PDB file of C-alpha atoms in Angstrom:
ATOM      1  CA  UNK A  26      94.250  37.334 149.802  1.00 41.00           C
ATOM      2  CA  UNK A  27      94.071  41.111 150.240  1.00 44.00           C
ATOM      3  CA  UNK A  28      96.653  43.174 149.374  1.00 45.00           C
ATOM      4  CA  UNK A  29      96.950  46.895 150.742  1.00 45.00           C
ATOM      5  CA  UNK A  30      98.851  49.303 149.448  1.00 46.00           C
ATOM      6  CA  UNK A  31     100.087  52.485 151.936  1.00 40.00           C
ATOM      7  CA  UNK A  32      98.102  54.850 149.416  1.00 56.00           C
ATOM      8  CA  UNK A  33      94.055  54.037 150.038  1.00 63.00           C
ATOM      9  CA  UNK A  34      91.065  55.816 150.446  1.00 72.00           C
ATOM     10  CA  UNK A  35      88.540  55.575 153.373  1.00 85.00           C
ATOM     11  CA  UNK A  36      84.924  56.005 152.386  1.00 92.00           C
ATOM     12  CA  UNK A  37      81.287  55.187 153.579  1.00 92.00           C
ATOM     13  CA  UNK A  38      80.054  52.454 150.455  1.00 92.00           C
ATOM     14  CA  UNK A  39      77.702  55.169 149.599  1.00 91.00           C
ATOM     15  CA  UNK A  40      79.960  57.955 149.323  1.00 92.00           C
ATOM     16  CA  UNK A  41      82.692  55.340 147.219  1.00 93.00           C
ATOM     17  CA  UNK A  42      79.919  54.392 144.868  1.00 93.00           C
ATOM     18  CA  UNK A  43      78.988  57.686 143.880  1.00 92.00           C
ATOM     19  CA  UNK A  44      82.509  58.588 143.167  1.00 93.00           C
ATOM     20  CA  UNK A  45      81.883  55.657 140.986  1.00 93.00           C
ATOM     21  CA  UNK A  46      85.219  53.989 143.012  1.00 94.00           C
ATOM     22  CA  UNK A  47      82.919  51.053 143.836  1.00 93.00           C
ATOM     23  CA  UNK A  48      79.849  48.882 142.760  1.00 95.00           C
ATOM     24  CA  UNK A  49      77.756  46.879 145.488  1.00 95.00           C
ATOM     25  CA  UNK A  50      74.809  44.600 146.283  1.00 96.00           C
ATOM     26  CA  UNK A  51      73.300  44.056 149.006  1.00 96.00           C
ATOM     27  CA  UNK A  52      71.596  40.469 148.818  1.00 96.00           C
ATOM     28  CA  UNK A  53      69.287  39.222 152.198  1.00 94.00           C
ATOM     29  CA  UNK A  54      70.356  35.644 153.827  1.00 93.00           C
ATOM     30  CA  UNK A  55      66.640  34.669 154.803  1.00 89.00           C
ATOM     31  CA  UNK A  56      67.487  35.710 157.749  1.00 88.00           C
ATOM     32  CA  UNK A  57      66.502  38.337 159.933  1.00 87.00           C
ATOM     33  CA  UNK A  58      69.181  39.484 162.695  1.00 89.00           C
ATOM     34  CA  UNK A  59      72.456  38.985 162.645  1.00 89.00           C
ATOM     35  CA  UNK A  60      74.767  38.291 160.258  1.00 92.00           C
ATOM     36  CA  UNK A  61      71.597  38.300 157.877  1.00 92.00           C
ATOM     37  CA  UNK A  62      72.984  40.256 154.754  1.00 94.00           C
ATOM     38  CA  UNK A  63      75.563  39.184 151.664  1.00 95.00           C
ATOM     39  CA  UNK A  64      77.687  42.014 150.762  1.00 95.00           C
ATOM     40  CA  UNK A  65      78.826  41.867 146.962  1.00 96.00           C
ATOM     41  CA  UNK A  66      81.925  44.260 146.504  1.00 96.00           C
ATOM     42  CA  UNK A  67      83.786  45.588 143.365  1.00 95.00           C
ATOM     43  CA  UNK A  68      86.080  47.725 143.387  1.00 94.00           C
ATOM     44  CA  UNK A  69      86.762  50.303 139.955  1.00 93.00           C
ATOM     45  CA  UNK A  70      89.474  52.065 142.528  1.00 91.00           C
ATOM     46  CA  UNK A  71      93.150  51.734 141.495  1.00 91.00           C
ATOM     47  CA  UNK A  72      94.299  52.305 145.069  1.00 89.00           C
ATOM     48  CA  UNK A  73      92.849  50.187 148.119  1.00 91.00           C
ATOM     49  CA  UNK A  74      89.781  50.675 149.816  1.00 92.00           C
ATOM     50  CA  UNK A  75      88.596  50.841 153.490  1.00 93.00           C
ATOM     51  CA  UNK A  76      85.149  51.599 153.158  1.00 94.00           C
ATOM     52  CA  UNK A  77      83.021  51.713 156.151  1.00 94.00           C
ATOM     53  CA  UNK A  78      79.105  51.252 157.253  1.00 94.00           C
ATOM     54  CA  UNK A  79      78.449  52.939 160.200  1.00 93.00           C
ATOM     55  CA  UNK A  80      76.595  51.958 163.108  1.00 94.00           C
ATOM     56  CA  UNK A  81      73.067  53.674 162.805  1.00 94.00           C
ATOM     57  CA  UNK A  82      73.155  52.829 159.111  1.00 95.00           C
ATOM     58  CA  UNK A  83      69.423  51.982 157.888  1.00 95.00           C
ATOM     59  CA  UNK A  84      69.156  49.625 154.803  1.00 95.00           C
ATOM     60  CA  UNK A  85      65.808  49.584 153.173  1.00 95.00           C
ATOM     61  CA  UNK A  86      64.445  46.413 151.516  1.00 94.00           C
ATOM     62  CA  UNK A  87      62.967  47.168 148.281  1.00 94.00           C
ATOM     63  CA  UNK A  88      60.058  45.069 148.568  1.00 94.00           C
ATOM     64  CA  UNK A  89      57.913  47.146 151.283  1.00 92.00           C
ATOM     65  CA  UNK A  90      56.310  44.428 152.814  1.00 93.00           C
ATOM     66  CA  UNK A  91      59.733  43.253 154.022  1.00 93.00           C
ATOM     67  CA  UNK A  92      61.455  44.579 157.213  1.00 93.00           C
ATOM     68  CA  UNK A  93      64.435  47.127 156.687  1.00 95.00           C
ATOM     69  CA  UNK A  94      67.422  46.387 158.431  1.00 95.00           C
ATOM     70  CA  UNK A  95      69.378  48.736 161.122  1.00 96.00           C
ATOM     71  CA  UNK A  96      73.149  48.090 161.233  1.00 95.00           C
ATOM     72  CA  UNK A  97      74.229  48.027 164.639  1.00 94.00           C
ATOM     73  CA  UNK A  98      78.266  47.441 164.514  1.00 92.00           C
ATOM     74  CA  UNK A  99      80.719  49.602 163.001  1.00 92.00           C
ATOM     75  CA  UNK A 100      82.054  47.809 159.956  1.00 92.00           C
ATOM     76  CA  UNK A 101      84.752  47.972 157.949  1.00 92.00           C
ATOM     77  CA  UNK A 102      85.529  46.179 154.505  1.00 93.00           C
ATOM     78  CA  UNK A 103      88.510  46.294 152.954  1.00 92.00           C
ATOM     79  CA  UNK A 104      89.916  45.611 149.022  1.00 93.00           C
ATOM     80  CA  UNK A 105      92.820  46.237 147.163  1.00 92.00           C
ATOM     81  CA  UNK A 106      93.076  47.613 143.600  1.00 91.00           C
ATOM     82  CA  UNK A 107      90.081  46.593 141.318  1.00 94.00           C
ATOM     83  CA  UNK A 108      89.171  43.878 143.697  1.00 94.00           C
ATOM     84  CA  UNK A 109      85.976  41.847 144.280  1.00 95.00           C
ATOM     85  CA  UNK A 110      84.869  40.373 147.524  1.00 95.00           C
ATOM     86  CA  UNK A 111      81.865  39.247 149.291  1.00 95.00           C
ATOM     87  CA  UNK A 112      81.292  39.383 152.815  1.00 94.00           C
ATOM     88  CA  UNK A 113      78.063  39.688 155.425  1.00 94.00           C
ATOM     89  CA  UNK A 114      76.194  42.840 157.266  1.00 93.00           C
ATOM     90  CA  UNK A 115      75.837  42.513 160.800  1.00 92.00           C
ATOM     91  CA  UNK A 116      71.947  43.999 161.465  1.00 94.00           C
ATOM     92  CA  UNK A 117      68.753  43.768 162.943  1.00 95.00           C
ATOM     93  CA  UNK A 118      65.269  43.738 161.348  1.00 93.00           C
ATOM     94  CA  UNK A 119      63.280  47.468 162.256  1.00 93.00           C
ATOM     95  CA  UNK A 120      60.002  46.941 161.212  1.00 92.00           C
ATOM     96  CA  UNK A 121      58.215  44.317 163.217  1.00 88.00           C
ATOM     97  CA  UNK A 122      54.647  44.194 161.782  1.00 88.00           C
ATOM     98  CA  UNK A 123      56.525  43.551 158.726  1.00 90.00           C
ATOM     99  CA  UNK A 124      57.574  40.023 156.853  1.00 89.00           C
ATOM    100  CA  UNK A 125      61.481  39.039 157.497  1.00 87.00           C
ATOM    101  CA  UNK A 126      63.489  39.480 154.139  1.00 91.00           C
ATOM    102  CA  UNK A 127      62.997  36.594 152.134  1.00 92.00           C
ATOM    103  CA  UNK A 128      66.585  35.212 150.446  1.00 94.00           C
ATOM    104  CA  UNK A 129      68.266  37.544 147.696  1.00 94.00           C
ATOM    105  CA  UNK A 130      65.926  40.371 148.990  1.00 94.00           C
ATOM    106  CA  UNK A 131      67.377  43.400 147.471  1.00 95.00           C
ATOM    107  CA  UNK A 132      68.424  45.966 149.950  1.00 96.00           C
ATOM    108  CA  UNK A 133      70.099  49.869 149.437  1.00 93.00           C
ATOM    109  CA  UNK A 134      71.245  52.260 151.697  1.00 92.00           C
ATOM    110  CA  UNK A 135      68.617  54.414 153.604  1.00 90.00           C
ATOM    111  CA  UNK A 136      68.516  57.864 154.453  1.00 82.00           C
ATOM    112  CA  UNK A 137      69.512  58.940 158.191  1.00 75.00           C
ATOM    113  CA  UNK A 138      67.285  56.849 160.516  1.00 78.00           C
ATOM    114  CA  UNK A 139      65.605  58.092 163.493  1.00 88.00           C
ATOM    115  CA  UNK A 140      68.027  59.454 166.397  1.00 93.00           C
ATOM    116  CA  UNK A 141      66.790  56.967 168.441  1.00 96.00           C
ATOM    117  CA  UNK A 142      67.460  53.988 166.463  1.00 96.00           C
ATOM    118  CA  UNK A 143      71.029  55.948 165.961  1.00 95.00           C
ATOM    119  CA  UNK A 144      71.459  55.866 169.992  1.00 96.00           C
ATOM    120  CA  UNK A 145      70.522  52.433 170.362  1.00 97.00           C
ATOM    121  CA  UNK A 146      73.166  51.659 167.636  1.00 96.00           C
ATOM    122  CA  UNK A 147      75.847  53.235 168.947  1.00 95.00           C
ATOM    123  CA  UNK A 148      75.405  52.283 172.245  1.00 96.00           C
ATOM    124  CA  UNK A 149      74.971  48.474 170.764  1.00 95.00           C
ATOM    125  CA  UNK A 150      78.300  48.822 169.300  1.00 93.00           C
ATOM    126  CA  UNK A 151      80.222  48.906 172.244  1.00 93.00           C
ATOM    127  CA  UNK A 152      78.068  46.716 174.531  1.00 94.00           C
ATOM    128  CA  UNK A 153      77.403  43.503 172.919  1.00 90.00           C
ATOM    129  CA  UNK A 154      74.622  41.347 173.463  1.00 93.00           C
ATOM    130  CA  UNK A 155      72.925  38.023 172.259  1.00 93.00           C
ATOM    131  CA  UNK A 156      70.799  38.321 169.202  1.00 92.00           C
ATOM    132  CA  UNK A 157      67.796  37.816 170.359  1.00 91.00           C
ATOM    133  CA  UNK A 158      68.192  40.376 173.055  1.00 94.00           C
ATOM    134  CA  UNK A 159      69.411  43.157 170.234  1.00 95.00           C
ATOM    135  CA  UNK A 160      66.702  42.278 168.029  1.00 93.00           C
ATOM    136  CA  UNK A 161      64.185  42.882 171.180  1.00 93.00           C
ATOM    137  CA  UNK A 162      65.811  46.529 171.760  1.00 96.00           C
ATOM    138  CA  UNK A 163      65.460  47.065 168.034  1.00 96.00           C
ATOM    139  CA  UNK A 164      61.808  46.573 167.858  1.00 94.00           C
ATOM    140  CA  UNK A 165      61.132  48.424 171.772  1.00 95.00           C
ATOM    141  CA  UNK A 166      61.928  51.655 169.776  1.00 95.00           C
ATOM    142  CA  UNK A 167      61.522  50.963 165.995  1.00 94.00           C
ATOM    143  CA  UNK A 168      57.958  49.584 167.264  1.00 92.00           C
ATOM    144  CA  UNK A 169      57.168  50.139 170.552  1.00 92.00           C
ATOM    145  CA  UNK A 170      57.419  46.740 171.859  1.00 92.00           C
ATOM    146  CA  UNK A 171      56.822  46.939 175.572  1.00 93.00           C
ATOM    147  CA  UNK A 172      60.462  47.358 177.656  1.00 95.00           C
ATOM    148  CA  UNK A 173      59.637  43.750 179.439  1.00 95.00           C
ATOM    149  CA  UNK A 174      60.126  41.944 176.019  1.00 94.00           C
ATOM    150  CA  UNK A 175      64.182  42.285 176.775  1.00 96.00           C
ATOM    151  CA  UNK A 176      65.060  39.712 179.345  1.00 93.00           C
ATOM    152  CA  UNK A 177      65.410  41.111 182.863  1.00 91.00           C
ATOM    153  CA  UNK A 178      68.844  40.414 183.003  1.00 93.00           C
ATOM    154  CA  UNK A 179      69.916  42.835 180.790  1.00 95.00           C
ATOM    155  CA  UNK A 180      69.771  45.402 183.131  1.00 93.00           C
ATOM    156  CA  UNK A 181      72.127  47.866 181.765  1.00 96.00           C
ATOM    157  CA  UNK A 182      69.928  47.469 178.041  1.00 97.00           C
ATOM    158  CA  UNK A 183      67.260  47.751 179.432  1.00 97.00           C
ATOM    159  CA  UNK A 184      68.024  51.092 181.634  1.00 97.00           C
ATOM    160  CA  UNK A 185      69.248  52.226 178.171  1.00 97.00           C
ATOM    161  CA  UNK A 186      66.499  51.717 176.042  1.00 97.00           C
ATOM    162  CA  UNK A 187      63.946  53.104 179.311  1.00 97.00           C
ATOM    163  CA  UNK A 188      66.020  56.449 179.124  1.00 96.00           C
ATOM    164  CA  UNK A 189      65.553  56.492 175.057  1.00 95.00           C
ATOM    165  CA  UNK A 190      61.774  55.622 175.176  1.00 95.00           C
ATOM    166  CA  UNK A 191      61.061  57.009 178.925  1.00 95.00           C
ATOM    167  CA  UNK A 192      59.053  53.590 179.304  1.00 95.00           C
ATOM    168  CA  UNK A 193      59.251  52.791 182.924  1.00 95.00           C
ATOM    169  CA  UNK A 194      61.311  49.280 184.112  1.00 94.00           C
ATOM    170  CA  UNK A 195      59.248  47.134 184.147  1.00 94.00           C
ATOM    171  CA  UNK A 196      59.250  44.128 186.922  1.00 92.00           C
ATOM    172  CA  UNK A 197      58.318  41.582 185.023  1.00 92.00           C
ATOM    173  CA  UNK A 198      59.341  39.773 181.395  1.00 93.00           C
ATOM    174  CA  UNK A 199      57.172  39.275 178.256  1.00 91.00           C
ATOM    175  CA  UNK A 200      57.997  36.209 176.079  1.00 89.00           C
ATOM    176  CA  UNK A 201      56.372  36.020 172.569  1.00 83.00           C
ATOM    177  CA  UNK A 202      55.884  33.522 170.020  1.00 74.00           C
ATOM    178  CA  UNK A 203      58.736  33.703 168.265  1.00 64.00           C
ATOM    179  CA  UNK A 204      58.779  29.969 167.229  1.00 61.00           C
ATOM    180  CA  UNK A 205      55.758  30.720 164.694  1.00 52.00           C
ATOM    181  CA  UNK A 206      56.668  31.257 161.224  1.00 54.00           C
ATOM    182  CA  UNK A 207      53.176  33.063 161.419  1.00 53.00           C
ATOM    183  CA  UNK A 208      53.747  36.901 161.609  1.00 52.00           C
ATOM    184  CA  UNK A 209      50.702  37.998 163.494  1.00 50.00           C
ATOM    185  CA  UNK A 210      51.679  34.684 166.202  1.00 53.00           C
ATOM    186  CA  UNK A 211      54.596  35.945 166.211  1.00 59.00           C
ATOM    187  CA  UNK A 212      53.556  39.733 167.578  1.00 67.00           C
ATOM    188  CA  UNK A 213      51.575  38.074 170.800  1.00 76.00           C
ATOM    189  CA  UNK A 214      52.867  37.752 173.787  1.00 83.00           C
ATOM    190  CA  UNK A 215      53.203  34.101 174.858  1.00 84.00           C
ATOM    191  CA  UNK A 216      54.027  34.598 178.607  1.00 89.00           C
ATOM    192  CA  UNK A 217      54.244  37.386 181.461  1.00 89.00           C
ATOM    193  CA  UNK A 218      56.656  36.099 184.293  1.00 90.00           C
ATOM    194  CA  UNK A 219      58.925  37.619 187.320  1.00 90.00           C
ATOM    195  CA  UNK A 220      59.255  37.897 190.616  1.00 89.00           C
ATOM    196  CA  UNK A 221      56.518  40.620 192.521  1.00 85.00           C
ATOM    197  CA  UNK A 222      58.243  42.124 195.588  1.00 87.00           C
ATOM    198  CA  UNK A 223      56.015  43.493 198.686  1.00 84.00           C
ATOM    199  CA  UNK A 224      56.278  44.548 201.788  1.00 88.00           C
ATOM    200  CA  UNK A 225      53.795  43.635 204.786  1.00 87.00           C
ATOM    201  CA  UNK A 226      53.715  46.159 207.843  1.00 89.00           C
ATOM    202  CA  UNK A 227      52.186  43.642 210.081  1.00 89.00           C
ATOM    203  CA  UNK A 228      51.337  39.923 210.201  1.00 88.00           C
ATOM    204  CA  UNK A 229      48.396  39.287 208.243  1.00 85.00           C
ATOM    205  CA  UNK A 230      46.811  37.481 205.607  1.00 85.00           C
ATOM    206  CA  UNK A 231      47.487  38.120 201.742  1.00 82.00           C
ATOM    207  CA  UNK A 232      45.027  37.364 198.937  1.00 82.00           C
ATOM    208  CA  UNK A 233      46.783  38.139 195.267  1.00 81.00           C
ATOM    209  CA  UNK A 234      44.211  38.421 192.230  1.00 81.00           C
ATOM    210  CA  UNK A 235      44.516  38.925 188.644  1.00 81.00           C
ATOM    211  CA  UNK A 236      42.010  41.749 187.381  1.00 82.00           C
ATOM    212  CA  UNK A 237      42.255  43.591 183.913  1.00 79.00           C
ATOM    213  CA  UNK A 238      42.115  47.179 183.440  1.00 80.00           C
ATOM    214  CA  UNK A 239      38.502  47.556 184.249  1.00 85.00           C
ATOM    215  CA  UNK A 240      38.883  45.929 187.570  1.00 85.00           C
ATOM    216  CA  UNK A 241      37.263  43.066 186.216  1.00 86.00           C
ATOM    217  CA  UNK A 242      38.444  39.402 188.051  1.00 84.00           C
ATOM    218  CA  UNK A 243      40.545  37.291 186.043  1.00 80.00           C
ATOM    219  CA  UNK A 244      42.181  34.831 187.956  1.00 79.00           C
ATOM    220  CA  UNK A 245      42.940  33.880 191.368  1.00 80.00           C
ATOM    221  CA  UNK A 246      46.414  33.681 191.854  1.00 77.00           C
ATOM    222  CA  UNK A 247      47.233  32.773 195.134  1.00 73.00           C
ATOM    223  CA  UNK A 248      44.217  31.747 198.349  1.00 70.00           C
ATOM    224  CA  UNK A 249      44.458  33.393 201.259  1.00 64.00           C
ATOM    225  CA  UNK A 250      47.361  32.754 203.712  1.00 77.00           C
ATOM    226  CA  UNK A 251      48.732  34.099 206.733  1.00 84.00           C
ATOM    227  CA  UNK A 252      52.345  35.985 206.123  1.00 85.00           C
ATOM    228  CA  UNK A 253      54.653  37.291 208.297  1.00 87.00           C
ATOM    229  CA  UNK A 254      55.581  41.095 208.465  1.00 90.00           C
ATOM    230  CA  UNK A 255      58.535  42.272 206.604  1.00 90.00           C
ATOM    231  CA  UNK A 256      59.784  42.152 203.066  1.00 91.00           C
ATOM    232  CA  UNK A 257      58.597  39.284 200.734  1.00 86.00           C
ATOM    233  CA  UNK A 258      58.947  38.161 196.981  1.00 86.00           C
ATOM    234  CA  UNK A 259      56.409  36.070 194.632  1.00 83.00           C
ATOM    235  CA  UNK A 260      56.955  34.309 191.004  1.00 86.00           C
ATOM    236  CA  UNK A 261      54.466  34.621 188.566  1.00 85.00           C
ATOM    237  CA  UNK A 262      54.408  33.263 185.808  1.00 86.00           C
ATOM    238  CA  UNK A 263      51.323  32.941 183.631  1.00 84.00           C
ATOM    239  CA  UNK A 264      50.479  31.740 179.927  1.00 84.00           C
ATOM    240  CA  UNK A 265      49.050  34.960 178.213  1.00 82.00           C
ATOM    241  CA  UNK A 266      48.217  34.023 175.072  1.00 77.00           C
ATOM    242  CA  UNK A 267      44.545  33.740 175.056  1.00 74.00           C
ATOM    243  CA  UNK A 268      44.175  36.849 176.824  1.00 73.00           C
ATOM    244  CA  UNK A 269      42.905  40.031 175.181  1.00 68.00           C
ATOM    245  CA  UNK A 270      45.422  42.833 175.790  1.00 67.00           C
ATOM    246  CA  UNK A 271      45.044  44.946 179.168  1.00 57.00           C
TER     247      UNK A 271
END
């Protein structure tokens, strides 16, 4: 049980620690998004403590191959006089090409991250979305995944994280591997699928190819047919991942 008395002290964990108020770990879980950090708490502070970690927060593994992680929730933790607590860090991996933190990975605070990691925070912290759907925004700026790689239904996130990058929406959706514990499997795309609106100003017949960015045929897609004027939609869906990128 917490106890708080009416006299405490609010403080970021970095700013308590250096008024030597409070000692902390941060531990990882093995996991990568989420709720993927153990917070170790002790307070030295006679008086309770709200301490906070703001959204935007970077935390930097201290083994380099291993991903930092960006906190994207405002949290707060709270202990009473000389108390000890542990508790998890809500946050998302920001360094794709790198390994996920392995289990008691240590972590420390970061300096300032980049102001677009900041926005996506923030804006994270008020709309809330699945995990794997944060973790894809994460990595579309921290990275430069491709915009498509967040589900299509997402609109509003996906709007968002457009106006951060100025990557145009894109139509379709990009699935990746994310099943391989492999981390270069896990960087290529698996499958490009969505719906391809046209319009047809006349009656006619419609031949849809697949050519790379040399014009080069790839595939044929659909034969020739005879369609009707007027507005029309067409799924694709096609297994990418033997195909070079382009």
């Amino acid at each position: 049980t917490i106890v708080v008395h009416a006299k405490h002290r609010k403080l970021s964990l970095e700013s308590a620690a250096k008024l030597n108020l409070l000692k902390f770990k941060i531990k990882g879980t093995g996991e990568h998004q989420g709720k993927c950090l153990n917070l170790q708490l002790h307070s030295a502070c006679p008086d309770s403590l709200w301490l906070t970690l703001e959204a935007g927060s970077r935390l930097d593994s201290k083994n380099e191959s291993e991903q930092d992680i960006l906190v994207t929730q405002d949290q707060i933790f709270v202990l009473g006089s000389f108390q000890s607590a542990n508790t998890k860090i809500s946050g998302y991996c920001c360094q794709a090409t790198n390994h996920s933190p392995a289990m008691n990975a240590d972590f420390t605070i970061g300096k300032p991250t980049d102001n677009k990691l900041v926005s996506l925070a923030r804006y994270l912290s008020y709309h809330h979305e699945d995990e794997n759907t944060t973790q894809a925004a994460v990595w579309c700026i921290s990275n430069g995944k491709p915009l498509a790689s967040i589900p299509k239904i997402h609109n509003d996130l996906r709007a968002f994280v457009s106006s951060i990058t100025g990557e145009p929406l894109p139509w379709y959706e990009v699935e990746y591997n994310t099943s391989s514990n492999n981390l270069a499997a896990s960087q290529q795309a698996k499958k490009v699928f969505g719906y391809i609106d046209y319009k047809t100003e006349k009656e006619g017949e419609l031949k849809i190819e697949l050519r790379d960015s040399k014009g080069r045929l790839m595939m044929n897609i659909s034969n020739q047919k005879i369609v009707a004027k007027g507005d029309h939609d067409f799924w694709f869906e096609m297994q990418v991942s033997n195909y070079p990128k382009g």
